[in-house]
Amino acid sequence: MIREFWKQQSTSQKVTLLFILTLLFRAFFSLNIGLIDDEAYHWSWAKWLQLSYYDHPGMIAWLEAITTSLFGDTYLGVRLPGFLCFIGTVVFLYKLTKDLFDEWAAIFVGFILLWSPFWGFGGYVASPEPPFILCWVAAAWVFWQGVREDNKRWSVKKTWLWLGILMGLGLNSKFIIALLAPGFGLYLLTTPQRRKDLLTPWPWVGFLIATVLCSPIFAWNIIHDWPGFKYQFHGRHTGSTFSVSRWFTFFAAQLLFYTPFLYVMLVLSFLTSLVKFKEARWRFLFCLTIPSFAIFYPQPLFAEYKPHWSGAACTLLLMGAGFIWSQGLTWGHRQIVKARSKVYTWGILGFFIPLALITYTPFIYPWMPKAFHLFNPTGEWKTTYDFSNEFTGWEELGQYVNRRQREIHAESGRKPFIACQRYETTAQTTWATKQKVYMLNFTRSHYTVMQSPEEMNNLKGQNAIYISTEKYPTNPMEWAKWDDCQKEELKTFRHGIHARTFFIYYCTNFQGITQ
């Protein structure tokens, strides 16, 4: 019966059905695992709304403020905005790939987005990335509607009004979307029949709309002496010496993020966009991706980097990779890749399947400690070796800290404040306790930017409960001045197996941060 039903469906219907089933799986998974550090960090922003934030603009916080007001401080409330943005990204990129290439290329792109380690697992995280990448892909789709070479082309006015809105919303998510703008200009300048678009007022009206929409970012930075701009455009791109080894570390991270066979296809997609530059669809891919690569690929030579910064550009290159997989690749008379190449198909699956198993199955049962001791009987297992442990234990910690705080308050008559040293632990402890948590550190984060000198001075003389973890073990006596700190340990377990260790210190008479 099921087999007959499946045979009766068209390719589009089969794809839609599989897409829905995959989304149901992703929804179930999202609602049943704890928050990762950055998710807790961005959720905490939503509890103290601002026009913008130190690390990123405010879109993710604004969206989560809406959904948590509807569904509470739950996994659904925190992750719903990212989940919906991820769906929108898949839909827009699928449509754009069909416009540029063919349906099988679009199917390839959809599969990669849903199941690859980078896009698939990264798409779960409630962070600035989901709304940013949705605006990035939607803006690319809109731009193509305005420059396509058939009778479906949009008017210049419609195209740039929509681009102004999408770029403005995207800038309120993540600044990297600004790199689409030079890509748009490069495409128009290298396409003779479209150069006249720049002589109309509409691109400039779109620019004005985007500028107005991102005015909250400027307002917040002006109020707080430009900390976000100093960090994003200077601090994180300077302070390191020239290093070839750092660049090769970056390159290795790219291979790990995308997996080797898919990475080769992305490189082939980019090279093809240059080789076939005269074709509108390949010129479109080249122009929209080259600004990102020109900045983020040389950067590791001169400064620290994040391996996902060029991910948005690679998202667009997936379309070309999908075409190469679907139709093969020929340069001149030379065939580079066969259509539906078994080498690339099985090469990609050969990494995706085991990585998916390694990624998802530890959340079902913590099997890694047993596997470790099977291959290394005398080795010392550490809970940090199992990535899935990082999603657990915070609820137990929150209950423990809140109880200890009540006990100390009842015994001494003084309610201790709660503190941590790193932003990750501060965020997770805020999520766990649902209380204000102070970050005792001179290192800049949104917490330290918003902790005024007056507020920190008012804490002096008070006692505190200080939390650290086995992942980030810190001693409060090294980061602040106290009279005394007494240490306790809280261990949590999954299926009877040790998963986390939290260190809880009761510290007396806070006298200020020392480093």
XYZ file of C-alpha atoms in Angstrom:
515
model
C 0.000 0.000 0.000
C 2.748 2.439 0.954
C 4.807 1.344 -2.068
C 1.879 1.960 -4.445
C 1.218 5.364 -2.902
C 4.881 6.288 -3.305
C 4.920 5.227 -6.980
C 1.921 7.421 -7.728
C 3.620 10.587 -6.483
C 5.488 12.972 -8.766
C 9.077 13.943 -8.014
C 7.908 17.259 -6.538
C 5.370 15.503 -4.314
C 7.978 13.012 -3.096
C 10.394 15.844 -2.311
C 7.686 17.763 -0.444
C 6.744 14.683 1.592
C 10.361 13.949 2.539
C 10.875 17.619 3.371
C 7.881 17.584 5.734
C 9.016 14.353 7.413
C 12.511 15.788 7.896
C 11.081 18.972 9.392
C 8.969 16.915 11.807
C 12.116 15.081 12.896
C 13.958 18.374 13.319
C 11.067 19.833 15.321
C 11.015 16.813 17.640
C 14.784 17.005 18.113
C 14.681 20.756 18.796
C 12.039 20.363 21.474
C 13.869 17.621 23.345
C 17.468 18.804 23.800
C 18.822 21.576 25.986
C 20.228 24.894 24.849
C 23.804 25.297 23.703
C 25.806 28.199 25.173
C 25.128 30.763 22.447
C 21.402 29.965 22.461
C 21.243 30.789 26.159
C 23.276 33.933 25.496
C 20.885 35.207 22.837
C 17.832 34.212 24.910
C 19.181 36.351 27.758
C 19.231 39.300 25.368
C 15.486 38.851 24.868
C 14.964 39.248 28.622
C 16.582 42.714 28.591
C 15.619 44.131 25.201
C 17.923 46.660 23.558
C 18.051 48.429 20.206
C 21.176 46.397 19.431
C 23.804 44.334 21.245
C 27.559 44.169 21.609
C 28.142 40.990 19.595
C 25.379 41.352 17.005
C 22.353 43.473 16.116
C 19.058 42.741 17.813
C 16.883 40.725 15.395
C 17.203 37.338 17.112
C 16.467 38.893 20.522
C 13.432 40.748 19.208
C 12.033 37.612 17.595
C 12.646 35.508 20.692
C 11.026 38.175 22.870
C 7.846 37.636 20.845
C 7.905 33.842 20.868
C 8.904 33.512 24.537
C 6.084 35.891 25.462
C 3.718 33.501 23.660
C 5.212 30.141 24.653
C 7.248 30.976 27.738
C 10.943 30.445 28.382
C 10.823 26.996 26.813
C 12.699 25.254 24.011
C 9.754 26.076 21.733
C 9.803 29.741 22.689
C 13.556 30.031 22.184
C 13.946 27.965 19.018
C 10.776 28.755 17.050
C 12.178 31.877 15.285
C 15.287 30.028 14.109
C 13.220 27.016 13.020
C 10.867 29.146 10.920
C 13.773 31.100 9.413
C 15.507 27.826 8.531
C 12.384 26.599 6.719
C 12.195 29.891 4.839
C 15.855 29.601 3.832
C 15.368 26.085 2.444
C 12.268 27.167 0.484
C 13.875 30.287 -1.009
C 17.115 28.527 -1.934
C 15.167 25.629 -3.476
C 13.150 28.093 -5.592
C 16.248 30.061 -6.611
C 18.125 26.888 -7.590
C 15.203 25.790 -9.776
C 15.187 29.238 -11.403
C 18.916 29.139 -12.108
C 19.400 25.441 -12.872
C 16.977 22.516 -12.510
C 14.845 20.590 -10.026
C 17.446 17.905 -9.277
C 19.976 20.592 -8.448
C 17.370 22.068 -6.079
C 16.802 18.642 -4.500
C 20.562 18.322 -3.935
C 20.618 21.744 -2.264
C 17.667 20.871 -0.030
C 19.311 17.619 1.060
C 22.582 19.372 1.915
C 20.813 22.070 3.919
C 18.851 19.534 5.933
C 21.491 16.886 6.601
C 24.988 18.333 6.344
C 26.975 18.883 9.556
C 27.362 22.617 8.862
C 23.904 23.635 7.628
C 21.890 20.735 9.005
C 23.031 20.760 12.617
C 23.894 24.447 12.628
C 20.316 25.177 11.549
C 19.049 24.072 14.949
C 20.867 26.803 16.839
C 18.794 29.795 17.943
C 21.284 32.503 16.998
C 21.575 35.539 14.679
C 22.446 33.166 11.790
C 18.924 31.852 10.898
C 17.282 35.285 10.349
C 20.475 36.552 8.702
C 20.769 33.661 6.242
C 17.050 33.881 5.443
C 17.456 37.558 4.541
C 20.666 36.736 2.607
C 19.027 34.036 0.472
C 15.759 35.976 0.074
C 17.705 39.063 -1.068
C 19.622 36.953 -3.599
C 16.326 35.524 -4.874
C 14.782 39.005 -5.189
C 17.855 40.361 -6.978
C 17.701 37.514 -9.493
C 14.034 38.306 -10.164
C 15.141 41.808 -11.088
C 17.968 40.794 -13.450
C 16.793 37.506 -14.954
C 16.768 37.447 -18.749
C 13.227 36.253 -19.466
C 9.725 37.720 -19.361
C 9.385 36.959 -15.624
C 11.773 39.764 -14.693
C 10.552 42.156 -12.005
C 10.558 45.911 -12.456
C 13.542 47.850 -11.131
C 11.285 49.630 -8.653
C 9.803 46.440 -7.175
C 13.200 44.752 -6.997
C 14.968 47.502 -5.100
C 12.134 48.322 -2.737
C 12.149 44.674 -1.626
C 15.935 44.617 -1.497
C 15.934 47.685 0.739
C 13.586 45.971 3.193
C 15.464 42.666 3.171
C 18.889 44.264 3.482
C 17.655 46.417 6.359
C 16.220 43.415 8.178
C 19.379 41.451 7.431
C 21.603 44.189 8.832
C 19.588 43.975 12.031
C 20.551 40.300 12.122
C 24.218 40.247 11.111
C 26.491 42.773 9.408
C 27.873 40.265 6.889
C 24.795 40.763 4.701
C 26.284 44.136 3.716
C 28.676 42.158 1.483
C 25.783 41.419 -0.877
C 25.628 45.098 -1.844
C 28.990 45.220 -3.696
C 27.981 41.921 -5.308
C 24.797 43.499 -6.643
C 26.793 46.453 -7.971
C 29.405 44.219 -9.583
C 26.729 42.207 -11.387
C 25.004 45.324 -12.721
C 28.299 46.838 -13.903
C 29.394 43.634 -15.667
C 25.988 43.134 -17.335
C 25.670 45.798 -20.075
C 21.875 45.592 -20.394
C 21.445 46.136 -16.637
C 23.880 49.038 -16.101
C 21.058 51.473 -16.727
C 19.402 50.263 -13.507
C 22.047 52.200 -11.569
C 20.899 55.417 -13.288
C 17.393 55.038 -11.869
C 16.584 56.297 -8.353
C 15.460 52.882 -7.094
C 18.779 51.310 -6.035
C 19.438 54.450 -4.004
C 15.929 54.408 -2.550
C 16.578 50.791 -1.537
C 19.844 51.875 0.097
C 17.979 54.592 2.000
C 15.330 52.107 3.197
C 18.027 49.720 4.448
C 19.803 52.569 6.238
C 16.634 53.705 7.992
C 15.748 50.152 9.031
C 19.154 49.589 10.611
C 19.089 52.893 12.523
C 18.572 51.026 15.871
C 22.121 49.684 15.496
C 23.552 53.195 15.153
C 21.406 54.547 17.990
C 22.542 51.850 20.454
C 26.204 52.256 19.507
C 26.037 56.038 19.845
C 24.527 55.697 23.329
C 27.199 53.220 24.459
C 30.252 54.772 22.735
C 30.302 52.477 19.681
C 31.261 49.160 21.366
C 29.593 46.951 18.760
C 31.221 48.692 15.798
C 34.624 48.738 17.494
C 34.346 44.996 18.109
C 32.913 43.952 14.741
C 35.004 46.157 12.464
C 38.264 46.399 14.385
C 38.685 44.328 17.535
C 38.046 40.873 16.105
C 40.069 41.538 12.941
C 43.267 42.885 14.489
C 45.807 42.067 17.172
C 47.492 39.049 15.529
C 50.673 38.629 13.517
C 50.989 37.146 10.039
C 50.578 33.360 10.228
C 50.505 30.822 7.403
C 49.859 27.990 9.870
C 46.706 29.754 11.074
C 45.480 29.894 7.477
C 46.013 26.146 7.058
C 44.117 25.592 10.305
C 41.308 27.633 8.790
C 41.455 25.538 5.616
C 41.279 22.329 7.639
C 38.230 23.741 9.420
C 36.573 24.343 6.035
C 37.115 20.707 5.073
C 35.678 19.620 8.409
C 32.686 21.961 8.249
C 31.632 21.082 4.719
C 33.224 17.591 4.449
C 35.892 17.015 1.751
C 33.801 15.914 -1.249
C 31.223 18.654 -0.800
C 33.983 21.219 -0.314
C 35.542 20.189 -3.628
C 32.153 20.672 -5.294
C 31.851 24.138 -3.760
C 35.312 25.022 -5.092
C 34.334 23.688 -8.528
C 31.149 25.757 -8.343
C 33.134 28.921 -7.667
C 35.707 28.174 -10.394
C 32.894 27.447 -12.856
C 31.284 30.783 -11.996
C 34.540 32.389 -13.156
C 35.107 30.152 -16.201
C 31.485 30.615 -17.376
C 31.239 34.249 -16.282
C 29.477 35.229 -19.526
C 26.472 33.113 -18.545
C 24.116 35.192 -16.405
C 23.469 32.491 -13.810
C 27.161 31.793 -13.207
C 28.012 35.500 -13.253
C 25.297 35.942 -10.621
C 26.962 33.347 -8.366
C 30.427 34.829 -8.825
C 29.424 38.429 -8.167
C 27.391 37.655 -5.057
C 30.072 35.444 -3.452
C 33.386 37.083 -4.355
C 33.132 39.953 -1.799
C 32.827 37.466 1.085
C 35.670 35.266 -0.131
C 37.897 38.270 -0.827
C 37.590 39.295 2.837
C 37.240 36.086 4.823
C 39.677 33.771 3.043
C 42.760 36.015 3.403
C 41.820 37.089 6.942
C 43.327 34.055 8.780
C 46.721 35.097 7.461
C 46.535 38.330 9.449
C 43.999 37.897 12.272
C 41.799 35.478 14.165
C 38.763 34.125 12.333
C 35.537 32.199 12.638
C 35.313 29.298 10.154
C 31.645 29.957 9.401
C 32.019 33.593 8.316
C 32.137 32.641 4.618
C 29.244 30.215 5.106
C 26.624 32.528 3.592
C 28.602 32.766 0.337
C 29.022 28.975 0.325
C 25.257 28.670 0.739
C 24.839 30.348 -2.650
C 27.598 28.214 -4.178
C 25.569 25.142 -3.170
C 23.319 25.932 -6.129
C 26.208 25.569 -8.550
C 27.348 22.419 -6.747
C 23.834 21.046 -7.148
C 23.940 21.678 -10.878
C 27.351 20.019 -11.166
C 26.000 16.965 -9.348
C 22.801 16.931 -11.430
C 24.176 17.635 -14.925
C 27.915 17.049 -14.604
C 30.589 19.608 -15.364
C 32.344 20.286 -18.639
C 34.889 23.019 -19.287
C 35.319 23.402 -23.021
C 35.587 19.838 -24.351
C 36.876 18.409 -21.096
C 34.531 16.599 -18.741
C 35.441 17.407 -15.141
C 32.588 15.655 -13.300
C 30.071 13.109 -14.590
C 26.357 13.689 -14.056
C 25.171 12.076 -10.797
C 28.775 11.036 -10.195
C 28.913 7.999 -7.924
C 32.262 9.184 -6.586
C 30.806 12.444 -5.317
C 27.450 10.971 -4.322
C 28.956 8.232 -2.173
C 31.808 10.497 -1.098
C 29.318 12.966 0.378
C 27.131 10.235 1.899
C 30.229 8.507 3.232
C 30.818 11.510 5.479
C 27.223 12.622 6.098
C 25.880 9.274 7.330
C 28.531 8.518 9.998
C 28.635 12.177 11.063
C 24.840 12.192 11.438
C 25.022 9.033 13.535
C 27.806 10.459 15.694
C 25.908 13.739 16.046
C 22.394 12.498 16.812
C 22.750 9.137 18.591
C 24.561 10.416 21.735
C 21.449 12.459 22.503
C 19.448 9.220 22.593
C 21.916 7.343 24.789
C 25.421 8.363 25.999
C 27.335 5.516 24.356
C 30.623 7.362 23.870
C 32.148 6.581 27.319
C 31.645 2.841 26.749
C 33.104 3.062 23.243
C 36.085 4.999 24.610
C 36.849 2.387 27.260
C 36.344 -0.426 24.741
C 39.198 0.926 22.598
C 41.222 2.451 25.446
C 40.570 0.448 28.644
C 43.165 2.307 30.715
C 42.411 5.782 29.365
C 40.765 8.558 31.356
C 37.360 9.508 29.984
C 36.367 13.147 30.296
C 32.774 14.289 30.059
C 33.826 17.061 27.664
C 34.671 14.437 25.029
C 30.925 13.926 24.425
C 29.536 17.074 22.815
C 25.948 16.113 23.681
C 26.743 16.524 27.386
C 26.971 20.285 26.878
C 23.211 20.423 26.345
C 22.481 18.839 29.731
C 22.713 19.507 33.457
C 21.707 23.157 33.526
C 18.222 22.514 34.883
C 19.722 20.604 37.833
C 22.266 23.381 38.352
C 19.523 26.022 38.367
C 17.542 24.149 40.987
C 20.656 23.644 43.135
C 21.824 27.287 42.939
C 18.363 28.723 43.616
C 17.982 26.415 46.635
C 21.441 27.322 47.996
C 20.700 31.002 47.514
C 17.471 30.678 49.545
C 19.276 28.697 52.268
C 22.111 31.231 52.568
C 19.604 34.101 52.597
C 17.616 32.432 55.389
C 20.756 31.678 57.434
C 22.600 34.976 57.054
C 19.860 37.438 56.215
C 21.828 38.467 53.122
C 20.896 37.263 49.645
C 24.048 36.437 47.647
C 24.265 37.535 44.030
C 25.093 34.978 41.331
C 28.271 35.310 39.257
C 30.378 33.578 36.608
C 33.595 34.378 34.781
C 32.863 33.515 31.122
C 29.947 34.700 28.997
C 29.004 31.105 28.129
C 28.628 30.076 31.774
C 26.924 33.386 32.590
C 24.367 32.789 29.844
C 23.624 29.195 30.797
C 23.372 30.057 34.504
C 20.954 32.874 33.640
C 18.843 30.366 31.707
C 19.071 27.821 34.534
C 18.227 30.147 37.425
C 16.049 32.675 35.552
C 17.872 35.354 37.543
C 20.303 38.185 36.895
C 23.843 36.746 36.735
C 26.943 38.950 36.776
C 29.981 38.303 34.606
C 33.136 38.981 36.640
C 35.617 39.630 33.893
C 37.182 42.608 32.115
C 36.813 40.756 28.782
C 34.171 42.463 26.659
C 30.810 40.791 26.074
C 27.288 42.154 26.080
C 27.116 41.404 29.797
C 30.192 43.438 30.713
C 29.191 46.288 28.380
C 25.816 46.592 30.125
C 27.171 46.175 33.682
C 27.722 49.798 34.673
C 30.574 50.784 37.025
C 27.953 51.977 39.517
C 26.179 48.614 39.442
C 29.423 46.701 39.977
C 30.465 49.080 42.747
C 27.161 48.423 44.545
C 28.026 44.711 44.676
C 31.084 45.360 46.816
C 30.715 43.992 50.319
C 28.134 41.439 49.198
C 28.497 37.663 49.126
C 28.086 35.598 45.955
C 27.458 32.178 44.536
C 30.025 31.681 41.769
C 29.631 28.950 39.119
C 32.131 27.329 36.774
C 32.147 24.049 34.866
C 34.486 21.252 33.875
C 34.586 22.758 30.363
C 35.536 26.207 31.648
C 37.012 25.598 35.126
C 37.795 28.928 36.769
C 38.716 29.837 40.327
C 36.877 32.937 41.610
C 39.872 33.903 43.761
C 41.875 34.441 40.561
C 39.309 36.749 38.940
C 38.044 38.831 41.817
C 38.993 39.762 45.353
C 37.083 38.021 48.180
C 37.634 37.247 51.838
C 37.034 33.537 51.258
C 35.542 31.055 48.762
C 34.220 27.606 49.692
C 33.926 25.082 46.856
C 31.223 22.488 46.241
C 30.696 20.101 43.321
C 27.497 19.134 41.579
C 27.611 16.116 39.273
C 24.797 15.280 36.876
C 24.095 11.996 35.145
C 22.416 10.648 32.001
C 21.161 7.060 32.122
C 23.341 6.581 35.185
C 26.464 7.802 33.358
C 28.352 10.868 34.599
C 27.644 13.755 32.197
C 28.572 17.084 33.808
C 30.468 18.518 36.748
C 29.636 21.977 38.034
C 31.745 23.841 40.578
C 29.755 26.063 42.930
C 31.632 28.454 45.198
C 30.187 30.421 48.094
C 32.332 33.558 48.240
C 32.190 36.265 50.898
C 32.784 40.012 50.752
C 33.211 40.857 47.061
C 35.804 43.624 46.681
C 36.015 43.995 42.912
C 37.236 42.308 39.721
C 40.992 41.811 39.469
C 41.429 40.752 35.809
